[in-house]
Amino acid sequence: MKLERILARGIAGWLQFEHSCHRASIFSEKYLSTPIAQILNTRFGEDVHAEIKHPILGEKSPGRGRPPEIDFVVYDKDRNIKVAIESKWVGSTVTKQTVERVIWDLVRLAMIGNNNHVSCYFILAGKKKNLDKLFDNKHFNGEIDKKGRRRPILKVRPDDYMDVRIDSPKDDRVKLLKPIFKLCQDVELPMRLGTGRTQWYPKDAFNYDYQVWVWEVMPNKQKVVFKPNNHNHYKK
């Protein structure tokens, strides 16, 4: 079974169990790490590690404070990252900042996953009504183009692959991305944020049910990169 499917089903089942045990009041992003860790440990054993310093951003953040991290990584026998995972808990309040945090997670994964050696996954979990609120958010979907289409940040349709350009976005996306790219001015980024295989569970959830979505963050088909500090839209 594909990892994204195992994660979606396993985490959703665990949330429902915890809810039945009257522990919903402590649901949070940190609490979400428990089922993710258990599933990964069962599949990969001791190669799984949590809260690992980001291999690129960590070296570019020498100041005080905790360096940027990846929620979970799986190492190969040579201590190279082969799987990287970021997760987000979606609560009842969904704002522009919520979308920015989602994009920042995706960008951090794309930095290390724009190749054929690292498999990257992004997880969203929460009540279905809160997830729907995020998926309907104007900042998540962007402005309607001339053909009447929207370009959501994440693939929420059954196609095999979808990407969003970040090197030449529309004006509304520039405003959204600019504060994010202040955090990674001298880092090579892919032209697009691409998401491929998507799993969500349960499929027929009601508004107050807990639902989990898992995306594979895909490498760009075109290996062209850019640095925000050399970009007209993003340089400080």
PDB file of C-alpha atoms in Angstrom, residues 45-130:
ATOM      1  CA  GLY A  45      12.027   1.361  11.922  1.00  0.00           C
ATOM      2  CA  GLU A  46      14.999   3.201  13.398  1.00  0.00           C
ATOM      3  CA  ASP A  47      15.612   5.162  10.183  1.00  0.00           C
ATOM      4  CA  VAL A  48      12.815   7.577  11.207  1.00  0.00           C
ATOM      5  CA  HIS A  49      13.763  10.802  13.002  1.00  0.00           C
ATOM      6  CA  ALA A  50      11.645  13.736  14.163  1.00  0.00           C
ATOM      7  CA  GLU A  51      12.262  17.498  14.176  1.00  0.00           C
ATOM      8  CA  ILE A  52      15.457  17.380  12.141  1.00  0.00           C
ATOM      9  CA  LYS A  53      17.263  20.594  11.223  1.00  0.00           C
ATOM     10  CA  HIS A  54      16.414  21.537   7.662  1.00  0.00           C
ATOM     11  CA  PRO A  55      19.448  20.493   5.586  1.00  0.00           C
ATOM     12  CA  ILE A  56      19.469  23.771   3.615  1.00  0.00           C
ATOM     13  CA  LEU A  57      17.797  26.415   5.770  1.00  0.00           C
ATOM     14  CA  GLY A  58      19.428  25.129   8.939  1.00  0.00           C
ATOM     15  CA  GLU A  59      22.855  26.093   7.636  1.00  0.00           C
ATOM     16  CA  LYS A  60      21.626  29.534   6.576  1.00  0.00           C
ATOM     17  CA  SER A  61      20.147  30.430   9.979  1.00  0.00           C
ATOM     18  CA  PRO A  62      23.194  30.874  12.229  1.00  0.00           C
ATOM     19  CA  GLY A  63      21.562  33.332  14.621  1.00  0.00           C
ATOM     20  CA  ARG A  64      19.850  32.734  17.917  1.00  0.00           C
ATOM     21  CA  GLY A  65      16.752  30.638  18.178  1.00  0.00           C
ATOM     22  CA  ARG A  66      15.804  27.269  16.872  1.00  0.00           C
ATOM     23  CA  PRO A  67      16.805  26.673  13.237  1.00  0.00           C
ATOM     24  CA  PRO A  68      14.113  25.658  10.704  1.00  0.00           C
ATOM     25  CA  GLU A  69      13.254  21.974  10.941  1.00  0.00           C
ATOM     26  CA  ILE A  70      11.498  19.182   9.084  1.00  0.00           C
ATOM     27  CA  ASP A  71       8.797  17.377  11.083  1.00  0.00           C
ATOM     28  CA  PHE A  72       9.904  13.866  10.079  1.00  0.00           C
ATOM     29  CA  VAL A  73      12.621  12.397   7.896  1.00  0.00           C
ATOM     30  CA  VAL A  74      13.622   8.879   6.941  1.00  0.00           C
ATOM     31  CA  TYR A  75      17.316   8.279   6.272  1.00  0.00           C
ATOM     32  CA  ASP A  76      18.857   5.744   3.933  1.00  0.00           C
ATOM     33  CA  LYS A  77      21.872   3.619   4.887  1.00  0.00           C
ATOM     34  CA  ASP A  78      24.238   6.468   3.947  1.00  0.00           C
ATOM     35  CA  ARG A  79      22.414   8.950   6.193  1.00  0.00           C
ATOM     36  CA  ASN A  80      20.856  10.767   3.273  1.00  0.00           C
ATOM     37  CA  ILE A  81      17.209  11.829   3.487  1.00  0.00           C
ATOM     38  CA  LYS A  82      14.938   9.599   1.411  1.00  0.00           C
ATOM     39  CA  VAL A  83      11.551  10.649   2.858  1.00  0.00           C
ATOM     40  CA  ALA A  84      10.558  14.044   4.314  1.00  0.00           C
ATOM     41  CA  ILE A  85       7.188  14.900   5.865  1.00  0.00           C
ATOM     42  CA  GLU A  86       5.548  18.111   7.057  1.00  0.00           C
ATOM     43  CA  SER A  87       2.132  18.247   8.721  1.00  0.00           C
ATOM     44  CA  LYS A  88      -0.426  20.883   9.676  1.00  0.00           C
ATOM     45  CA  TRP A  89      -3.464  20.849  11.945  1.00  0.00           C
ATOM     46  CA  VAL A  90      -6.307  22.999  10.591  1.00  0.00           C
ATOM     47  CA  GLY A  91      -8.425  24.553  13.311  1.00  0.00           C
ATOM     48  CA  SER A  92     -11.631  26.544  13.144  1.00  0.00           C
ATOM     49  CA  THR A  93      -9.913  29.840  12.248  1.00  0.00           C
ATOM     50  CA  VAL A  94      -8.586  29.977   8.679  1.00  0.00           C
ATOM     51  CA  THR A  95      -6.841  33.187   7.596  1.00  0.00           C
ATOM     52  CA  LYS A  96      -4.283  34.447   5.105  1.00  0.00           C
ATOM     53  CA  GLN A  97      -1.631  33.465   7.659  1.00  0.00           C
ATOM     54  CA  THR A  98      -2.947  29.891   7.630  1.00  0.00           C
ATOM     55  CA  VAL A  99      -2.367  29.735   3.877  1.00  0.00           C
ATOM     56  CA  GLU A 100       1.086  31.309   4.277  1.00  0.00           C
ATOM     57  CA  ARG A 101       2.075  28.611   6.784  1.00  0.00           C
ATOM     58  CA  VAL A 102       0.915  25.905   4.373  1.00  0.00           C
ATOM     59  CA  ILE A 103       2.963  27.439   1.556  1.00  0.00           C
ATOM     60  CA  TRP A 104       6.032  27.759   3.796  1.00  0.00           C
ATOM     61  CA  ASP A 105       5.848  24.029   4.585  1.00  0.00           C
ATOM     62  CA  LEU A 106       5.527  23.214   0.883  1.00  0.00           C
ATOM     63  CA  VAL A 107       8.439  25.479  -0.031  1.00  0.00           C
ATOM     64  CA  ARG A 108      10.651  23.897   2.629  1.00  0.00           C
ATOM     65  CA  LEU A 109       9.835  20.455   1.256  1.00  0.00           C
ATOM     66  CA  ALA A 110      10.390  21.594  -2.331  1.00  0.00           C
ATOM     67  CA  MET A 111      13.884  22.817  -1.435  1.00  0.00           C
ATOM     68  CA  ILE A 112      15.017  19.286  -0.631  1.00  0.00           C
ATOM     69  CA  GLY A 113      12.642  17.326  -2.858  1.00  0.00           C
ATOM     70  CA  ASN A 114      13.193  18.862  -6.281  1.00  0.00           C
ATOM     71  CA  ASN A 115      14.997  15.700  -7.409  1.00  0.00           C
ATOM     72  CA  ASN A 116      14.369  11.990  -7.858  1.00  0.00           C
ATOM     73  CA  HIS A 117      16.050  10.934  -4.600  1.00  0.00           C
ATOM     74  CA  VAL A 118      13.740  12.308  -1.888  1.00  0.00           C
ATOM     75  CA  SER A 119      10.021  11.553  -1.524  1.00  0.00           C
ATOM     76  CA  CYS A 120       8.206  14.440   0.175  1.00  0.00           C
ATOM     77  CA  TYR A 121       4.738  14.367   1.706  1.00  0.00           C
ATOM     78  CA  PHE A 122       2.501  17.062   3.141  1.00  0.00           C
ATOM     79  CA  ILE A 123      -0.296  16.229   5.580  1.00  0.00           C
ATOM     80  CA  LEU A 124      -3.345  18.300   6.532  1.00  0.00           C
ATOM     81  CA  ALA A 125      -5.731  17.130   9.239  1.00  0.00           C
ATOM     82  CA  GLY A 126      -8.733  18.575  11.034  1.00  0.00           C
ATOM     83  CA  LYS A 127     -12.504  18.583  10.978  1.00  0.00           C
ATOM     84  CA  LYS A 128     -13.885  18.352   7.465  1.00  0.00           C
ATOM     85  CA  LYS A 129     -15.692  21.678   7.808  1.00  0.00           C
ATOM     86  CA  ASN A 130     -12.404  23.392   8.734  1.00  0.00           C
TER      87      ASN A 130
END
